[in-house]
XYZ file of C-alpha atoms in Angstrom:
632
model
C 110.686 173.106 105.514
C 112.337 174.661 108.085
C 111.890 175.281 111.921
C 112.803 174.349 115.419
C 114.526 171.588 115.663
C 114.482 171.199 112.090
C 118.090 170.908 109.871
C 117.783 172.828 106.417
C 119.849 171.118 104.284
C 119.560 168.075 105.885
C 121.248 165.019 103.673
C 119.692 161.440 104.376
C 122.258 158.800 102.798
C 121.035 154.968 102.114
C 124.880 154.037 102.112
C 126.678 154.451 105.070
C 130.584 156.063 104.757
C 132.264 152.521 104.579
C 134.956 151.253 102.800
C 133.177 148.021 102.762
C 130.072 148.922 100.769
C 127.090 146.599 100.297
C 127.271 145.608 96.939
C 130.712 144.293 97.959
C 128.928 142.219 100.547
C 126.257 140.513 98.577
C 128.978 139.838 95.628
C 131.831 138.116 98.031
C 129.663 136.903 101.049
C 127.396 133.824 99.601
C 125.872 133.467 102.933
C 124.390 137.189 102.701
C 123.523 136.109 98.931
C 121.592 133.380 99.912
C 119.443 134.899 102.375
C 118.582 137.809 100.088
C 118.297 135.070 97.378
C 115.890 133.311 99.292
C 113.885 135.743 99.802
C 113.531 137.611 96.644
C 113.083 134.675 94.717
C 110.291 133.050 97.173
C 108.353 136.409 96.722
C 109.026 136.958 92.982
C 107.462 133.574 91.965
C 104.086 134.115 93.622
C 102.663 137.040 91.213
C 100.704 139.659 92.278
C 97.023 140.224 91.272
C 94.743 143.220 91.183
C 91.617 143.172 93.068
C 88.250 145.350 93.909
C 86.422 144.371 97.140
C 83.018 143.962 96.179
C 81.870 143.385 99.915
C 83.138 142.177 103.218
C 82.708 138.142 101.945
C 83.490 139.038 97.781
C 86.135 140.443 95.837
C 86.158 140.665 91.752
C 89.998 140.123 90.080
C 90.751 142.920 87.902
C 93.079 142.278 84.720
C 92.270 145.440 82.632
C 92.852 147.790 85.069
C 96.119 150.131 84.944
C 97.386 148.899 88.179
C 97.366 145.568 87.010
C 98.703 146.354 83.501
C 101.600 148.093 85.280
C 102.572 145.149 87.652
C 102.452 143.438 84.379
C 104.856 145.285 82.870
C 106.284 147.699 85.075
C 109.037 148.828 82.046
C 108.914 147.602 78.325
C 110.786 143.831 78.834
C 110.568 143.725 82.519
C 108.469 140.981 83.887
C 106.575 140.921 87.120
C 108.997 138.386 88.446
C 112.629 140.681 87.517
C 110.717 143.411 88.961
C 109.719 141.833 92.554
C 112.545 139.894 92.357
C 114.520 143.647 92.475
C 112.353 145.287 95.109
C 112.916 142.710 97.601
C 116.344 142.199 96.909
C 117.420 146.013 97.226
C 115.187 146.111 100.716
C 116.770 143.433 102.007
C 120.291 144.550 101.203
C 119.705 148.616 101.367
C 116.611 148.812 103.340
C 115.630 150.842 100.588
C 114.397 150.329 96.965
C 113.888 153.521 94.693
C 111.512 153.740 91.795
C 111.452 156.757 89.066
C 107.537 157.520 87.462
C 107.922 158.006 84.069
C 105.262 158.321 81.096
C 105.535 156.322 78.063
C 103.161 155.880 75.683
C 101.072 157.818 77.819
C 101.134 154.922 80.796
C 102.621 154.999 83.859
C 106.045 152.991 83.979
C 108.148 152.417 86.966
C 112.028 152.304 86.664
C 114.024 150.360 89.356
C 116.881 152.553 90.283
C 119.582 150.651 91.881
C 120.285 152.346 95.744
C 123.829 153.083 95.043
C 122.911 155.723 92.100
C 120.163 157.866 94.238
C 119.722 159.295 97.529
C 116.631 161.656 99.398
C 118.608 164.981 99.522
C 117.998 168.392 101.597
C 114.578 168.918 103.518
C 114.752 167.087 107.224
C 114.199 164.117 108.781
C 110.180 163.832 108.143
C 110.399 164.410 103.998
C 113.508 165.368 101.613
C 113.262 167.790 99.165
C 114.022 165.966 96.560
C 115.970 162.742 95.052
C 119.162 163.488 93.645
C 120.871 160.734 91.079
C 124.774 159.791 90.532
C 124.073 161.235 87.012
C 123.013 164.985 88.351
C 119.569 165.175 87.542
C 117.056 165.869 90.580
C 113.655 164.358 90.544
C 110.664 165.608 92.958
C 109.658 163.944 95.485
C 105.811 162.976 94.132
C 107.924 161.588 91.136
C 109.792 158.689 93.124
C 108.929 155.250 94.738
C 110.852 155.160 97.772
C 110.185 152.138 99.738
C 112.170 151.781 102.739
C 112.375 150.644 106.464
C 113.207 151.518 109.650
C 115.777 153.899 111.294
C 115.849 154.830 114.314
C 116.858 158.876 114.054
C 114.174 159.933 110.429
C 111.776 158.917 108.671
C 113.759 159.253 105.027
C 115.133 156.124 105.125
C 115.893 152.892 106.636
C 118.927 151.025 108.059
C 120.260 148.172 106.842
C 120.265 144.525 108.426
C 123.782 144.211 106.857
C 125.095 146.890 109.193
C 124.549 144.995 112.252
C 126.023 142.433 110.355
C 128.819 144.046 109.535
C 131.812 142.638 111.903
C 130.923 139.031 111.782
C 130.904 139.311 107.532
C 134.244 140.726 108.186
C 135.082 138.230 110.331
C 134.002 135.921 107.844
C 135.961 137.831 104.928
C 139.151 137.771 106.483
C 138.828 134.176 107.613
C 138.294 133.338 104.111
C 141.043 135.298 102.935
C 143.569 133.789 105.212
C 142.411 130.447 103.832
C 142.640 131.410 100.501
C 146.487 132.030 101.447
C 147.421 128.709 103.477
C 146.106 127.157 100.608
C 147.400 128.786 97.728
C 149.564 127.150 95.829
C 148.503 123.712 97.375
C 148.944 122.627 100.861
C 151.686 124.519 102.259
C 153.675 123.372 105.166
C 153.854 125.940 108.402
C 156.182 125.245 110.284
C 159.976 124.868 111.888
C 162.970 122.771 110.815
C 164.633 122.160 114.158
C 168.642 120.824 113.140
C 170.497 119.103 116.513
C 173.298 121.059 117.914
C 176.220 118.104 117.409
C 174.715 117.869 113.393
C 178.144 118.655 111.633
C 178.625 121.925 110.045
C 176.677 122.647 106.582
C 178.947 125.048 104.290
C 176.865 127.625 101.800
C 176.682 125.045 98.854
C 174.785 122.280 101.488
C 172.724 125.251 102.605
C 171.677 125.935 99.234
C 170.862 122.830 98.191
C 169.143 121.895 101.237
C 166.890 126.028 100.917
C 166.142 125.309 97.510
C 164.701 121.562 97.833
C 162.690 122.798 100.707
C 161.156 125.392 98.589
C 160.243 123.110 95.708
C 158.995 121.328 98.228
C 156.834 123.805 100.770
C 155.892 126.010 97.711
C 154.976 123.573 95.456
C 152.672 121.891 97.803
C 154.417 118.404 97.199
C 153.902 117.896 93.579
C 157.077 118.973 91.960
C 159.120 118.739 94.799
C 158.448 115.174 96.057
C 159.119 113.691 99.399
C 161.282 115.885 101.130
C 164.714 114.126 103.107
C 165.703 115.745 106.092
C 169.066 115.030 106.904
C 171.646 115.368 109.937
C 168.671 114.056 112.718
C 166.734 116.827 111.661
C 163.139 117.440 112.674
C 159.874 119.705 111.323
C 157.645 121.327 114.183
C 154.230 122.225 112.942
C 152.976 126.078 113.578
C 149.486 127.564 113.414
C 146.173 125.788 113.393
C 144.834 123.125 111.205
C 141.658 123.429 109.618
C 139.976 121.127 112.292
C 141.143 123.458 115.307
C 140.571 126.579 113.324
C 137.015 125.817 113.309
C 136.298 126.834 109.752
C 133.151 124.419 108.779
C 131.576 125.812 112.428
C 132.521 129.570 111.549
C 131.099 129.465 107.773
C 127.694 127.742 109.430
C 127.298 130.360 112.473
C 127.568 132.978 109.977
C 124.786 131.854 107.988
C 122.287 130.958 110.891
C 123.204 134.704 112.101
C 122.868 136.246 108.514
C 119.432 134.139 108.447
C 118.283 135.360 111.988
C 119.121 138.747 111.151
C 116.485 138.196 107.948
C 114.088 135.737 110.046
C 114.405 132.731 108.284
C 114.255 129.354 109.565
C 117.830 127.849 109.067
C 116.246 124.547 108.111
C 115.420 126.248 105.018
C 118.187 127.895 103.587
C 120.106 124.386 103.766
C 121.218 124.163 107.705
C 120.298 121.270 108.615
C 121.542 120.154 112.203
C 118.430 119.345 114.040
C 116.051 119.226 110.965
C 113.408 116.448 110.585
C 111.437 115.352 107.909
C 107.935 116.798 109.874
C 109.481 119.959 111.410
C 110.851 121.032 108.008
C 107.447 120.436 106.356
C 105.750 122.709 109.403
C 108.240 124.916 108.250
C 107.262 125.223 104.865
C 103.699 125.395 105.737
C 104.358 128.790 107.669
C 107.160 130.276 105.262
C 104.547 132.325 103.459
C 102.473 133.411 107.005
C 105.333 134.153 108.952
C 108.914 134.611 107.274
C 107.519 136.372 104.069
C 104.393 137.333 105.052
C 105.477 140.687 106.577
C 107.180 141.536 103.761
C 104.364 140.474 101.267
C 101.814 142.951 103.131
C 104.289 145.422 103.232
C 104.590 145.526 99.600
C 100.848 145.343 99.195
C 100.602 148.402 101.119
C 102.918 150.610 99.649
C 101.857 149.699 96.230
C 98.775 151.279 97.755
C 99.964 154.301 98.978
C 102.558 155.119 96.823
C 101.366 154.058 93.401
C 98.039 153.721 93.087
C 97.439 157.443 93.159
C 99.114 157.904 90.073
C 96.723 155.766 88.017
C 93.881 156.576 86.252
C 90.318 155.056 86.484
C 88.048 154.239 89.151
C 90.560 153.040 92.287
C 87.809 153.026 94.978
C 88.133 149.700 96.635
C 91.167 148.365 94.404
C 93.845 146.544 95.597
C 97.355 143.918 94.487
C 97.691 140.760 96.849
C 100.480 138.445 95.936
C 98.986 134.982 94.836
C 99.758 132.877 98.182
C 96.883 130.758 97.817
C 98.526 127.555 95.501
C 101.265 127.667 97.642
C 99.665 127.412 101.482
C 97.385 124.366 100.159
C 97.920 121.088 100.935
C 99.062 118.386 98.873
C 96.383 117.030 96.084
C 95.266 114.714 98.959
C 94.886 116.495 101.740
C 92.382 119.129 98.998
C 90.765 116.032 97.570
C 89.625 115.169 101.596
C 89.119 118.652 102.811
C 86.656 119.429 99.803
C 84.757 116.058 99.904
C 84.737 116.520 103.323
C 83.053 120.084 102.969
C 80.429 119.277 100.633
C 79.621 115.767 101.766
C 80.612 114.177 98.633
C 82.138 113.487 95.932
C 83.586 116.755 94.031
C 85.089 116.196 90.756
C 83.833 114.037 87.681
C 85.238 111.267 86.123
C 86.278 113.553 83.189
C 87.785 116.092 85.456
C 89.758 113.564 87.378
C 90.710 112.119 83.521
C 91.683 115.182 82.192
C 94.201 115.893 84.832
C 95.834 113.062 84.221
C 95.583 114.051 79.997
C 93.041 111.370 79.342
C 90.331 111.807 76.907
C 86.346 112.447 78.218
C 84.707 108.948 77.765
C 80.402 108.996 77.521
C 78.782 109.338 80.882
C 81.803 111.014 82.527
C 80.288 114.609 83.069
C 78.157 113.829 86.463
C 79.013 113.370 89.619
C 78.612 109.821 91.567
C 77.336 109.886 94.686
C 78.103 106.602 97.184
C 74.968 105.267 98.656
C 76.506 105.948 102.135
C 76.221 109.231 101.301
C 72.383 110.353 100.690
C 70.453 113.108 101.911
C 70.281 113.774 105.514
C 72.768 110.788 105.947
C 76.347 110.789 106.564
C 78.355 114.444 106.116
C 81.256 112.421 104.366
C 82.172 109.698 102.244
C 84.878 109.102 105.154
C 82.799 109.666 108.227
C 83.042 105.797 108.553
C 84.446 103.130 106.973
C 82.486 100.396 104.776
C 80.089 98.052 106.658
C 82.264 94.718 106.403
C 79.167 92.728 105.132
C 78.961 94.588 102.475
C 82.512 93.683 100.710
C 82.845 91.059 98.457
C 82.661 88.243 100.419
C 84.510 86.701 96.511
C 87.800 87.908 97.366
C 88.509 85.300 100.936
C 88.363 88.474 103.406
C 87.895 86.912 106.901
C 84.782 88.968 108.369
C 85.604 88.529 111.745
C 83.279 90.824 114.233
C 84.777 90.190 117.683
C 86.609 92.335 119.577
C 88.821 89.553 121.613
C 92.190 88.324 120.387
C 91.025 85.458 117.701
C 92.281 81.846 119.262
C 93.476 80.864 115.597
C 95.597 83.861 115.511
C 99.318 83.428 115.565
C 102.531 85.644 116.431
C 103.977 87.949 114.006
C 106.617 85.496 112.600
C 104.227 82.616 111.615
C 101.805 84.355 109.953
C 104.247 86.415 108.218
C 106.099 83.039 107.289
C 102.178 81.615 106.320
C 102.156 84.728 104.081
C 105.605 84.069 102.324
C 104.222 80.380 101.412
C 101.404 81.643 100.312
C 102.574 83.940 97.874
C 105.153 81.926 96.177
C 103.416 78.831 95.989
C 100.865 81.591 94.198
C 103.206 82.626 92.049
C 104.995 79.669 90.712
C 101.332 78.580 89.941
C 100.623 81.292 87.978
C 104.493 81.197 85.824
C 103.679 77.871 85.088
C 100.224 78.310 83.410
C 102.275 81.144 81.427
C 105.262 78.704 80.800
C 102.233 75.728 79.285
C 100.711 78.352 77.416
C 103.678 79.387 75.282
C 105.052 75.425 75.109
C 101.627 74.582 73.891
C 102.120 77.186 70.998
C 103.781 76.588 67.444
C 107.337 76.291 67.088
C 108.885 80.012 67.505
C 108.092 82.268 70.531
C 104.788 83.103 70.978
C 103.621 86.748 71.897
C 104.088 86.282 75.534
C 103.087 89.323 76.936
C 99.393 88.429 75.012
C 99.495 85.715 77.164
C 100.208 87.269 79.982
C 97.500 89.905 79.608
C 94.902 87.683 79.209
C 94.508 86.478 82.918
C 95.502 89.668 84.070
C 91.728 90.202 85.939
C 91.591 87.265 87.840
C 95.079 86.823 88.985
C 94.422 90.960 90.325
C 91.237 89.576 91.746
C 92.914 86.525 92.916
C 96.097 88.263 94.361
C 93.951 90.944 96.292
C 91.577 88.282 97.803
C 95.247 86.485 99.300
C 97.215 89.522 100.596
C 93.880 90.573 101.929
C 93.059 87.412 104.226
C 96.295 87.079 105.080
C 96.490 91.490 105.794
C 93.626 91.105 107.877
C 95.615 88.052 110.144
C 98.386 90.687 110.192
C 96.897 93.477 110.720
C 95.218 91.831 114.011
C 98.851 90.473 115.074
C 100.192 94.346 115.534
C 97.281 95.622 117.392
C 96.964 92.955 119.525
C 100.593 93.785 120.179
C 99.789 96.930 121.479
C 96.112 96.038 123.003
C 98.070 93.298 125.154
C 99.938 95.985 126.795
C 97.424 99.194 127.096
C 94.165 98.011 126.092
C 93.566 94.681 127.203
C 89.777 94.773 126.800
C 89.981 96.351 123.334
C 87.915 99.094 124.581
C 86.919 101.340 121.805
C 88.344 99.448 118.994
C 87.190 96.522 116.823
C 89.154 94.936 113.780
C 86.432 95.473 111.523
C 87.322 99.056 111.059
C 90.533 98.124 109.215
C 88.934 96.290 106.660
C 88.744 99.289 103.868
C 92.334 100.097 104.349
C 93.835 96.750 104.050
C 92.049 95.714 101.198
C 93.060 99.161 99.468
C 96.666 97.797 100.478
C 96.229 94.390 98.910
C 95.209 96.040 95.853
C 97.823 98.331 95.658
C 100.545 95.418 96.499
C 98.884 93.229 93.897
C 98.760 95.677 91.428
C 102.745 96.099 92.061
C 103.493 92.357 91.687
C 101.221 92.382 88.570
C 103.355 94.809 86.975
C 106.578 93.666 88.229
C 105.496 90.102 86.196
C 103.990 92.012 83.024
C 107.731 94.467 82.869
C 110.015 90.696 83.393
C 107.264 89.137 80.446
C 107.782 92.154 78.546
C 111.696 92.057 78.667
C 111.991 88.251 77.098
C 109.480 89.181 74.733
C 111.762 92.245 73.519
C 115.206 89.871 73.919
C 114.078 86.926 71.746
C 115.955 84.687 70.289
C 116.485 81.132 70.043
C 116.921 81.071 74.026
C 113.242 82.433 74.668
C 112.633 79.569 76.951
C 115.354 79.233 78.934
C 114.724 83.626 79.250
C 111.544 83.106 80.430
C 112.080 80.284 82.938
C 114.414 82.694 84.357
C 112.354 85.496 84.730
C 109.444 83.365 85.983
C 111.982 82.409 89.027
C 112.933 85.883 89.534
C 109.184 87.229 90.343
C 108.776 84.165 92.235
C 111.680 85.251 94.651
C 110.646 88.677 94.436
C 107.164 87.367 95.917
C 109.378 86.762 99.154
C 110.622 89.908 99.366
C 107.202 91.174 99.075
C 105.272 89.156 101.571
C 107.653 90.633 104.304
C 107.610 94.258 102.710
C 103.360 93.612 103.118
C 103.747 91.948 106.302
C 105.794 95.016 107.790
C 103.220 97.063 106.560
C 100.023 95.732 107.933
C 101.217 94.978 111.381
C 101.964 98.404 111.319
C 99.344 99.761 110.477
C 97.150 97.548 112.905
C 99.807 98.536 114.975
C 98.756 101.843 114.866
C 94.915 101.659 114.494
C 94.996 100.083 117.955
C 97.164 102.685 119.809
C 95.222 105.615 118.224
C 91.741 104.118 119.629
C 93.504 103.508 123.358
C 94.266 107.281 122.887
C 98.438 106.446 123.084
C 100.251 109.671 121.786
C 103.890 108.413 121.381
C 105.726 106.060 118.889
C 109.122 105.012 119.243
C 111.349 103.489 115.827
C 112.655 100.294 116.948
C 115.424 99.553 114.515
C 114.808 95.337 113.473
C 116.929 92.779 111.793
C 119.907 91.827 111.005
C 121.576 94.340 109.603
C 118.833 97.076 109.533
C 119.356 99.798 106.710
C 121.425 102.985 107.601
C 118.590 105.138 108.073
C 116.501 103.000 109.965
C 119.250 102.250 112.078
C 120.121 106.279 113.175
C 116.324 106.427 113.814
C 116.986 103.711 116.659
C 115.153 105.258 119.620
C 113.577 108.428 117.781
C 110.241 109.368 119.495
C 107.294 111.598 117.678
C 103.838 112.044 118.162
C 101.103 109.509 117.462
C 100.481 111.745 113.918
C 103.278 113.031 113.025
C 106.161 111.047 110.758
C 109.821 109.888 111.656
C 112.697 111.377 110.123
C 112.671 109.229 106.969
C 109.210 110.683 106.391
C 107.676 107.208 107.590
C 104.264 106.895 109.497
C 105.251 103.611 110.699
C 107.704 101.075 109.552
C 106.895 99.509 105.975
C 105.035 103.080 105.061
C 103.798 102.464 101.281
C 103.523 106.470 101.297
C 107.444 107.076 101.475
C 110.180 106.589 99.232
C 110.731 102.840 98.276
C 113.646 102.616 99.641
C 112.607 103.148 102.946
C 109.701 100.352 103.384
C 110.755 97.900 100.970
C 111.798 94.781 102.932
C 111.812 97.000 106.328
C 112.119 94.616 109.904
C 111.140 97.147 111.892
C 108.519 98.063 114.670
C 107.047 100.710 117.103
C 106.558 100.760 120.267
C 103.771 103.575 121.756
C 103.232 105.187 125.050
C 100.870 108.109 126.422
């Protein structure tokens, strides 16, 4: 094609003339390789899948149809993932990926050409005439995949990120080779000797002494050479920068937030982590596949369209490849579980479904669905629209069914019911050890099978247990909202204690489950020990959970004063919380969270709701001190 305006001849290359070429770069410059990394491999995990549109609201998944086989297997050993994992990287580095059509077995195959080894050659700047390769051969244009970006001056090619990139990786390449040199060899001296003027005269055999212990010395950063002596009043003066003034940690991290701008990642997740927080790095991955690689996920999509689809046999009308994005923009298990009981009003999986996730066997009567009698036709939407009418639970397990709204006069401050808590538990405990420790004295001589023994009151100490940390919850749970109600909410307007109920008796059984099992794992370890000193073992580990029963009451009591806490300042309609660090000698990472603010839904930095969270790691809420305070 020629004309006005038009070049003939005209030569589009993807590489610029550079002696610093981009394969260089992504070998040598690991903040470039982790970008790219990032992306390709993000991308290359999802799969693609083929798809007709059946309608505007239906779609059917094709698997047998060429386009699908090809993604497949684009070349004979090549999986999906190598080959995605290519495109994107040679976009993101060349702004350009090249593919080659060729027939084999009479299918379409694709063959990744790296960027380096082909160009678009002659025509102008709207269409080449054809592809030329480092090996000679020319291919047509119809007979090449040529995905590529923008550039400003045709429409042949694109331009690379890395060019406008290009100074600050050499900035960062030199840097790191003058590093590599102050610290070859171990850590050279730079510097002066500086010798006094009155120092008496040094003839050539002092001078070469004197040169060639300093160069054992300097050279050899210190290890062969030993402690230098200067002698005569001598004196070193340091030259040159240290690694603190020279800025190097600083340099190495701007270059990598600019490498990461220049590629539109968030630097929280590619491992900078200055002003990351537990919530605003999980926002973060919630939007990585609609806004980092969502462009380049629809671009793909579309050029498979326009560029290979064509080619392929078969009925095409309609057909379509998506990447598979759905797995990774749902929610936890949870947050599905909720949304889809939520959107069909009840209940949504089985009892077998829920036990064959968890690679249990069916059991008889497992195959329909239970429906809550809260949730009947033309009744509630949800399971969760409300929480259980207090009357209705088991008035067996000591729950205090308290329906007023005022502060309760028996109700004490946060310290003595915690402490009434504490007594409570142990004296439960030590109760329980000693039935244990009459049951196996009451046995024949030898040790008895102890965790039997154990096992057999295992229902009623649960029941038991729950019915405790419950009553005593339920005081707790009071003590933290009245906390906040004192302050905001005087009259309690909008918010009753009754609505707690559910969730603190979940907690008691989750907290007596734990202290079951802690009992059952210190039963099971004398059991395995044996021996003549069985008894003595046991007595031991009987004190041990009783102790531990401490530790627990205050890990529960954090907890439910939280949580009522909480409960209260979300009815007032408060939409701050504040970390108040408590204590003694509060944990490291409670104490840096010392002041730290978020909204009334969102989590602290330690990925805490509130302070004794059972839903974070253990080692953030067991045995926490600390509290919240909550303003609008």
């Amino acid at each position: 094609m020629t004309g006005a305006g038009v070049t003939p001849g005209y030569a589009a290359m993807p590489l610029p003339a550079a002696p610093w070429e981009y394969e260089t770069i992504w070998r040598t410059q690991p903040q470039v390789r982790t970008v790219i990394g990032f992306l390709a491999r993000n991308i290359a995990q999802l799969g693609i899948h083929t798809f007709r549109r059946v309608s505007d609201t239906d779609r059917e998944r094709l698997t047998d149809h060429p386009l699908a086989q090809l993604l497949a297997s684009p070349m004979p050993g090549m999986t999906t993932y190598r080959f995605v994992e290519r495109i994107v990287s040679d976009v993101a580095l060349y702004d350009s990926w090249y593919g080659i059509k060729l027939k084999l077995n009479g299918k379409l195959q694709l063959l990744p050409v790296p960027p380096s080894l082909i160009r678009p050659y002659g025509g102008n700047w709207i269409r080449p005439d054809h592809y030329e390769t480092a090996g000679g051969k020319d291919f047509a244009v119809e007979d090449v995949v040529h995905i590529h970006g923008y550039a400003p001056d045709n429409l042949t090619v694109g331009s690379s990120p890395i060019e406008s990139l290009r100074e600050l990786l050499l900035e960062s390449s030199e840097a790191a080779r003058q590093r590599s040199q102050m610290w070859k060899g171990g850590a050279r001296l730079t510097g002066v000797l500086q010798r006094p003027e009155d120092a008496p005269e040094w003839g050539e055999k002092e001078k070469k002494r004197f040169r060639e212990m300093w160069r054992t010395f300097s050279q050899g950063g210190g290890a062969e050479g030993g402690t230098p002596i200067l002698e005569d009043g001598m004196t070193y003066q340091a030259v040159g920068f240290n690694p603190e003034q020279a800025q190097y940690i600083e340099s190495r991290k701007l270059t990598r937030e600019e490498v990461s701008a220049a590629y539109f990642i968030p630097p929280p997740l590619i491992g900078i982590l200055d002003h990351a927080t537990y919530s605003n790095i999980k926002e973060q991955h919630a939007h990585l596949y609609q806004d980092t690689l969502g462009p380049w996920m629809v671009m793909l999509q579309q050029e498979i369209l326009a560029q290979i689809l064509p080619d392929l046999p078969g009925n095409n009308s309609d057909v379509y490849a998506e990447f598979n994005i759905d797995a990774k923009l749902r929610g936890s298990f949870e947050e599905q579980a909720v949304a889809a009981s939520t959107a069909t009003g009840r209940p949504w999986m089985t009892v077998n479904e829920t036990r064959a996730r968890n690679n249990l066997s069916a059991i008889e009567g497992g195959d329909s669905l239970i429906t809550p009698m809260n949730v009947t036709e033309g009744g509630l939407a949800s399971p969760r629209d409300t929480a259980p009418d207090p009357a209705a639970l088991p008035k067996a397990r000591g729950l205090a069914l308290a329906k007023s709204s005022t502060r309760p006069e028996a109700l004490g401050d946060f310290d003595a019911e915690q402490d009434s808590l504490i007594a409570a538990m142990e004296a439960w405990s030590e109760s329980q050890m000693k039935k244990l420790l009459q049951a196996a004295g009451a046995k024949a001589d030898g040790m008895p099978d102890l965790v039997a023994l154990w096992a057999a009151g295992e229902d009623d100490r649960l029941a038991q247990l729950t019915a405790l940390l419950a009553s005593h919850g339920y005081s707790l749970a009071q003590v933290g909202a009245w906390e906040v109600l004192d302050k905001w909410n005087p009259e309690a307007a909008g918010w009753t204690p009754d609505v707690m109920l559910a969730w603190i008796l979940a907690a008691a059984e989750t907290h007596a489950s734990a202290h079951e099992e802690a009992a059952t794992e210190a039963v099971a370890a004398v059991q395995e020990e044996g021996g003549d000193g069985w008894k003595a073992a046991l007595v031991v580990a009987a004190a041990s959970w009783v102790t531990s029963a401490a530790l627990r009451s205050g890990t529960v009591s954090t907890e439910l004063r939280s949580f009522g806490g909480h409960d209260a300042a979300s009815a007032t309609g408060l939409g701050k919380k504040t970390w108040r660090a408590g204590g003694r000698n509060p944990r490291v990472t409670h104490k840096a969270l010392d002041g730290e603010t978020v909204s009334l839904g969102d989590v602290f930095g330690n990925g805490c709701r509130w302070p004794g969270d059972g839903m974070a790691k253990p080692k953030e809420f067991i045995n926490c001190k600390c509290h919240l305070d909550y303003g609008r």
